Amino acid sequence: MSMYQLPEHSLLRKKQFLYGVATASFQIEGAADSRLPCIWDTFCATAGKIKDGSDGKTACDHLRLWRDDLDLIESLGVDAYRLSLSWPRLIQLDGELNPAGLQFYIDLLDELKARNIKSFVTLYHWDLPQHLEDKGGWLNRDTAYKFADYVEKVSTALGDRVYSYATLNEPFCSSFLGYEAGIHAPGLTGRGNGRKSAHHLLLAHGLGLQVLRRTAPHSLNGLVLNFTPCYPHTDSPADKAVAEQADQYYNQWYLQPVMTGQYPEYFNRLTDEEKPVIEAGDMALISQPLDFLGVNFYTRHVYTANADHEFAVVEIKDAEKTDIGWEIYPQAFYDLLTSMHQKYKLPPIYITENGAAGADKLENGQVQDEQRQRYYQLHLNALHQAVEAGVNVQGYFAWSLMDNFEWAEGYSKRFGIVYVDYNTQQRTIKQSGHAYRQLLQSRV
């Protein structure tokens, strides 16, 4: 495949539609010795938590190779680069800015601006400083105020360098995977932990957004949420009911309070011990207007009513899946965007992550990642159809720029459109990346 194909009249083929690539600090930066420890350092050092026993101490060595990486980003012809800032790199134990960490990001953002590449900055992509976790982490309401203080210091110091700020990336992953299911750092479990941490994360978003309105009034300020649409296995009322409940629990739990100032109806099913403490003014803070909403999408889940498990996921055995085991189902991308559009009065949307893990091999200097190319083609088509149906989508970011530390999967899963040889740190653009570049070059 030489290039992704879209209808000639598609908004996605116009220059005003923004295209980018995305990364996250812990996944690529390395240089762990030049920042404070974070919850992922601790999690990686805990036996059995990371699939391949690896860690993020070196990752893609981006802190050393960032200029080469910007050359790579520029060569793809993108309009924007979505990156996250490392809280433990920027803030010292005494709460003051770390001059060296700040200078790294200033240099990076200045260089992006010089190359006319818009910076989409995420302020929190899961790497909570460990000393804050030691005081309760996201189970401690005070962490939300610590986050606001971090946002104030950093956004003030960065001035007008940032085109767009997102307060948080995927609070579902931080709260549910980190504090309820124990799959991600810090590895805690329990429904009460999950729901309480989710509320404090959303509060942090609200407080952070309030700060950004003051310190970065000219940037686009918003939030990035991930969605895994929930489908019933059959048309039975029981399956439909459980799919609706799962959607409230996993998806709407984060979107609905931001859009309406209220948690989904499922909130009333929680015990008093499981419910977060909601103080006066919390929901108004959480539901402030956004300049944009970032939407991350990869796959769907199918649910069936089950006596043993409230949200029983059904594996669709004959479906095509990516290397991480996620079903390729682009219809869910269209269904997600159009259903959100119908349900809420949405701000402009950016697709801030979309992509596929592949069992990629570098052979004769090339990576022929046919499945990933097909994945992108199908999802760009679904996005085009959603835009045609009236959804206001302003841009799209491929996840990810390059292979990197894939959280609990370690280095065993590759999502990049650029291949990374971790022994040499050599980068090689995959066929999916070449196709992406050609689509961007073909815009009118």
Short mmCIF file of C-alpha atoms in Angstrom, two decimals, residues 160-411:
data_model
loop_
_atom_site.label_atom_id
_atom_site.label_comp_id
_atom_site.label_asym_id
_atom_site.label_seq_id
_atom_site.Cartn_x
_atom_site.Cartn_y
_atom_site.Cartn_z
CA ASP A 160 3.39 30.87 24.75
CA ARG A 161 5.35 27.87 23.45
CA VAL A 162 2.47 25.39 23.73
CA TYR A 163 -0.29 25.23 21.11
CA SER A 164 -2.54 22.95 23.15
CA TYR A 165 -2.65 21.53 26.67
CA ALA A 166 -4.46 18.40 27.82
CA THR A 167 -4.69 18.12 31.59
CA LEU A 168 -4.82 14.31 31.73
CA ASN A 169 -4.41 11.37 29.41
CA GLU A 170 -6.91 8.54 29.96
CA PRO A 171 -7.93 8.86 33.61
CA PHE A 172 -9.67 5.47 33.12
CA CYS A 173 -6.24 3.83 32.87
CA SER A 174 -4.85 5.69 35.88
CA SER A 175 -7.86 4.90 38.07
CA PHE A 176 -9.30 1.58 36.88
CA LEU A 177 -6.13 -0.15 35.69
CA GLY A 178 -3.93 1.39 38.39
CA TYR A 179 -6.09 1.51 41.51
CA GLU A 180 -8.95 -0.94 40.87
CA ALA A 181 -7.69 -3.81 38.71
CA GLY A 182 -4.00 -3.60 39.70
CA ILE A 183 -2.78 -4.10 36.11
CA HIS A 184 -0.95 -0.76 35.98
CA ALA A 185 1.02 1.25 38.53
CA PRO A 186 0.62 1.58 41.46
CA GLY A 187 -1.00 -1.87 41.32
CA LEU A 188 -3.77 -1.38 43.88
CA THR A 189 -7.12 -3.18 43.73
CA GLY A 190 -10.71 -2.64 44.85
CA ARG A 191 -13.73 -0.88 43.42
CA GLY A 192 -13.65 1.84 46.08
CA ASN A 193 -10.02 2.62 45.22
CA GLY A 194 -10.89 2.84 41.54
CA ARG A 195 -13.87 5.15 41.98
CA LYS A 196 -12.18 7.42 44.54
CA SER A 197 -9.02 7.83 42.46
CA ALA A 198 -11.19 8.55 39.38
CA HIS A 199 -12.94 11.40 41.21
CA HIS A 200 -9.64 12.90 42.36
CA LEU A 201 -8.24 12.65 38.84
CA LEU A 202 -11.29 14.44 37.42
CA LEU A 203 -10.96 17.03 40.17
CA ALA A 204 -7.30 17.47 39.18
CA HIS A 205 -8.44 18.02 35.60
CA GLY A 206 -10.91 20.69 36.73
CA LEU A 207 -8.36 22.47 38.92
CA GLY A 208 -5.71 22.24 36.20
CA LEU A 209 -8.07 23.61 33.56
CA GLN A 210 -8.91 26.53 35.84
CA VAL A 211 -5.18 27.30 36.10
CA LEU A 212 -4.65 27.04 32.33
CA ARG A 213 -7.46 29.51 31.65
CA ARG A 214 -5.33 32.01 33.56
CA THR A 215 -1.75 31.03 32.63
CA ALA A 216 -2.28 29.82 29.04
CA PRO A 217 -5.38 31.65 27.76
CA HIS A 218 -4.27 31.46 24.13
CA SER A 219 -3.71 27.71 23.99
CA LEU A 220 -6.37 25.08 23.29
CA ASN A 221 -7.05 23.56 26.70
CA GLY A 222 -8.85 20.26 27.16
CA LEU A 223 -8.84 16.65 28.29
CA VAL A 224 -8.02 13.29 26.66
CA LEU A 225 -10.28 10.30 27.36
CA ASN A 226 -10.10 6.76 26.03
CA PHE A 227 -13.16 4.79 24.96
CA THR A 228 -13.82 1.10 24.44
CA PRO A 229 -17.40 0.92 23.12
CA CYS A 230 -19.56 -1.76 24.76
CA TYR A 231 -21.75 -4.04 22.63
CA PRO A 232 -24.26 -6.72 23.75
CA HIS A 233 -23.40 -10.27 22.67
CA THR A 234 -27.04 -10.91 21.70
CA ASP A 235 -30.21 -8.86 21.40
CA SER A 236 -31.48 -10.24 24.71
CA PRO A 237 -32.61 -7.61 27.25
CA ALA A 238 -30.09 -9.02 29.77
CA ASP A 239 -27.12 -8.64 27.40
CA LYS A 240 -28.24 -5.16 26.36
CA ALA A 241 -28.59 -4.12 30.00
CA VAL A 242 -25.12 -5.35 30.97
CA ALA A 243 -23.52 -3.65 27.92
CA GLU A 244 -25.18 -0.38 28.94
CA GLN A 245 -23.95 -0.76 32.52
CA ALA A 246 -20.41 -1.53 31.34
CA ASP A 247 -20.49 1.57 29.13
CA GLN A 248 -21.46 3.69 32.13
CA TYR A 249 -18.75 2.13 34.28
CA TYR A 250 -15.83 2.22 31.83
CA ASN A 251 -16.61 5.04 29.40
CA GLN A 252 -19.31 7.44 30.57
CA TRP A 253 -17.86 7.52 34.09
CA TYR A 254 -15.21 9.92 32.79
CA LEU A 255 -17.10 11.72 30.00
CA GLN A 256 -20.50 12.32 31.58
CA PRO A 257 -19.30 14.32 34.62
CA VAL A 258 -17.12 16.46 32.37
CA MET A 259 -20.00 17.13 29.97
CA THR A 260 -22.93 17.36 32.43
CA GLY A 261 -21.56 17.67 35.97
CA GLN A 262 -23.09 14.34 36.98
CA TYR A 263 -21.85 10.77 37.26
CA PRO A 264 -23.77 8.07 35.38
CA GLU A 265 -26.76 6.35 37.00
CA TYR A 266 -24.47 3.43 37.88
CA PHE A 267 -23.09 5.62 40.69
CA ASN A 268 -26.18 4.65 42.72
CA ARG A 269 -25.19 0.97 42.57
CA LEU A 270 -22.00 1.62 44.54
CA THR A 271 -21.93 0.97 48.26
CA ASP A 272 -21.28 3.93 50.55
CA GLU A 273 -17.74 2.61 51.07
CA GLU A 274 -17.12 2.55 47.32
CA LYS A 275 -18.47 6.02 46.57
CA PRO A 276 -15.98 8.89 46.39
CA VAL A 277 -16.47 11.87 48.69
CA ILE A 278 -17.83 14.67 46.50
CA GLU A 279 -17.39 18.08 48.07
CA ALA A 280 -19.35 21.23 47.26
CA GLY A 281 -18.16 22.72 43.97
CA ASP A 282 -16.40 19.57 42.74
CA MET A 283 -18.81 18.83 39.90
CA ALA A 284 -18.84 22.43 38.68
CA LEU A 285 -15.03 22.36 38.55
CA ILE A 286 -15.05 19.04 36.70
CA SER A 287 -17.62 20.18 34.13
CA GLN A 288 -16.02 23.47 33.03
CA PRO A 289 -16.21 24.03 29.27
CA LEU A 290 -13.40 22.47 27.24
CA ASP A 291 -11.69 23.99 24.22
CA PHE A 292 -11.40 20.46 22.86
CA LEU A 293 -11.92 16.83 23.77
CA GLY A 294 -9.23 14.30 22.89
CA VAL A 295 -10.58 10.87 21.97
CA ASN A 296 -8.38 7.76 22.11
CA PHE A 297 -9.77 4.67 20.39
CA TYR A 298 -8.37 1.18 19.67
CA THR A 299 -11.06 -1.52 19.90
CA ARG A 300 -14.45 -2.56 21.32
CA HIS A 301 -15.70 -5.03 23.95
CA VAL A 302 -18.68 -7.38 23.71
CA TYR A 303 -20.58 -8.24 26.92
CA THR A 304 -22.97 -10.91 28.08
CA ALA A 305 -25.05 -11.32 31.23
CA ASN A 306 -23.22 -13.66 33.59
CA ALA A 307 -24.10 -14.80 37.10
CA ASP A 308 -20.42 -14.85 38.19
CA HIS A 309 -19.18 -11.61 36.69
CA GLU A 310 -21.06 -8.34 36.41
CA PHE A 311 -19.33 -7.30 33.18
CA ALA A 312 -18.48 -10.54 31.38
CA VAL A 313 -16.49 -9.86 28.20
CA VAL A 314 -17.09 -12.29 25.35
CA GLU A 315 -14.12 -13.10 23.14
CA ILE A 316 -15.07 -12.93 19.47
CA LYS A 317 -13.07 -15.96 18.38
CA ASP A 318 -13.14 -15.56 14.59
CA ALA A 319 -12.37 -11.82 14.62
CA GLU A 320 -9.08 -10.43 13.34
CA LYS A 321 -6.98 -9.17 16.26
CA THR A 322 -3.82 -7.09 16.61
CA ASP A 323 -0.68 -8.41 18.31
CA ILE A 324 -1.94 -7.27 21.72
CA GLY A 325 -5.12 -9.32 21.25
CA TRP A 326 -7.50 -6.43 20.50
CA GLU A 327 -10.23 -6.99 17.92
CA ILE A 328 -10.08 -4.85 14.77
CA TYR A 329 -13.59 -3.41 14.56
CA PRO A 330 -13.63 0.03 12.88
CA GLN A 331 -17.43 0.24 12.98
CA ALA A 332 -17.06 0.87 16.73
CA PHE A 333 -15.01 3.99 15.97
CA TYR A 334 -17.85 5.40 13.87
CA ASP A 335 -20.48 4.30 16.40
CA LEU A 336 -18.55 5.88 19.29
CA LEU A 337 -18.15 9.27 17.63
CA THR A 338 -21.71 9.52 16.31
CA SER A 339 -23.28 8.35 19.59
CA MET A 340 -21.26 10.90 21.60
CA HIS A 341 -22.29 13.57 19.11
CA GLN A 342 -25.95 12.66 19.62
CA LYS A 343 -25.76 12.42 23.42
CA TYR A 344 -23.69 15.48 24.36
CA LYS A 345 -23.00 19.04 23.24
CA LEU A 346 -19.36 18.35 22.45
CA PRO A 347 -16.47 20.74 21.95
CA PRO A 348 -14.27 20.20 18.86
CA ILE A 349 -12.73 16.73 18.90
CA TYR A 350 -9.19 15.60 18.15
CA ILE A 351 -8.49 11.90 17.74
CA THR A 352 -5.46 11.95 20.03
CA GLU A 353 -4.61 8.23 19.76
CA ASN A 354 -5.46 5.50 17.28
CA GLY A 355 -3.24 2.64 16.18
CA ALA A 356 -2.36 -1.03 16.33
CA ALA A 357 0.26 -3.29 17.90
CA GLY A 358 2.07 -5.53 15.43
CA ALA A 359 4.59 -8.36 15.62
CA ASP A 360 6.95 -6.28 13.50
CA LYS A 361 10.23 -7.52 12.07
CA LEU A 362 12.99 -5.43 10.52
CA GLU A 363 14.11 -7.27 7.37
CA ASN A 364 16.43 -5.83 4.72
CA GLY A 365 16.01 -2.38 6.21
CA GLN A 366 12.22 -2.46 5.97
CA VAL A 367 9.20 -3.24 8.14
CA GLN A 368 6.26 -4.55 6.12
CA ASP A 369 3.46 -4.02 8.64
CA GLU A 370 0.48 -4.86 6.41
CA GLN A 371 -2.00 -5.35 9.24
CA ARG A 372 -1.24 -1.92 10.73
CA GLN A 373 -1.60 -0.31 7.33
CA ARG A 374 -4.98 -1.99 6.93
CA TYR A 375 -5.97 -0.91 10.45
CA TYR A 376 -5.19 2.73 9.68
CA GLN A 377 -6.99 2.59 6.35
CA LEU A 378 -10.16 1.15 7.92
CA HIS A 379 -10.15 3.61 10.81
CA LEU A 380 -9.48 6.67 8.66
CA ASN A 381 -12.46 5.58 6.54
CA ALA A 382 -14.63 5.24 9.66
CA LEU A 383 -13.46 8.67 10.83
CA HIS A 384 -14.32 10.16 7.43
CA GLN A 385 -17.82 8.69 7.70
CA ALA A 386 -18.27 10.12 11.22
CA VAL A 387 -17.23 13.58 9.99
CA GLU A 388 -19.69 13.22 7.11
CA ALA A 389 -22.37 12.41 9.71
CA GLY A 390 -21.72 15.77 11.39
CA VAL A 391 -19.14 15.03 14.10
CA ASN A 392 -16.78 18.00 14.52
CA VAL A 393 -13.35 16.34 14.33
CA GLN A 394 -10.44 18.73 13.77
CA GLY A 395 -7.45 16.37 13.70
CA TYR A 396 -5.96 12.91 14.07
CA PHE A 397 -2.83 11.60 15.83
CA ALA A 398 -1.33 8.21 15.04
CA TRP A 399 -0.31 6.20 18.11
CA SER A 400 2.48 6.08 18.19
CA LEU A 401 5.42 7.83 16.60
CA MET A 402 7.72 4.95 17.49
CA ASP A 403 7.86 1.63 19.31
CA ASN A 404 8.36 2.23 23.01
CA PHE A 405 7.88 0.94 26.56
CA GLU A 406 4.33 -0.38 26.38
CA TRP A 407 3.52 -0.21 30.10
CA ALA A 408 2.70 -3.61 31.63
CA GLU A 409 3.63 -5.26 28.30
CA GLY A 410 7.19 -3.89 28.49
CA TYR A 411 8.90 -3.87 25.09
#
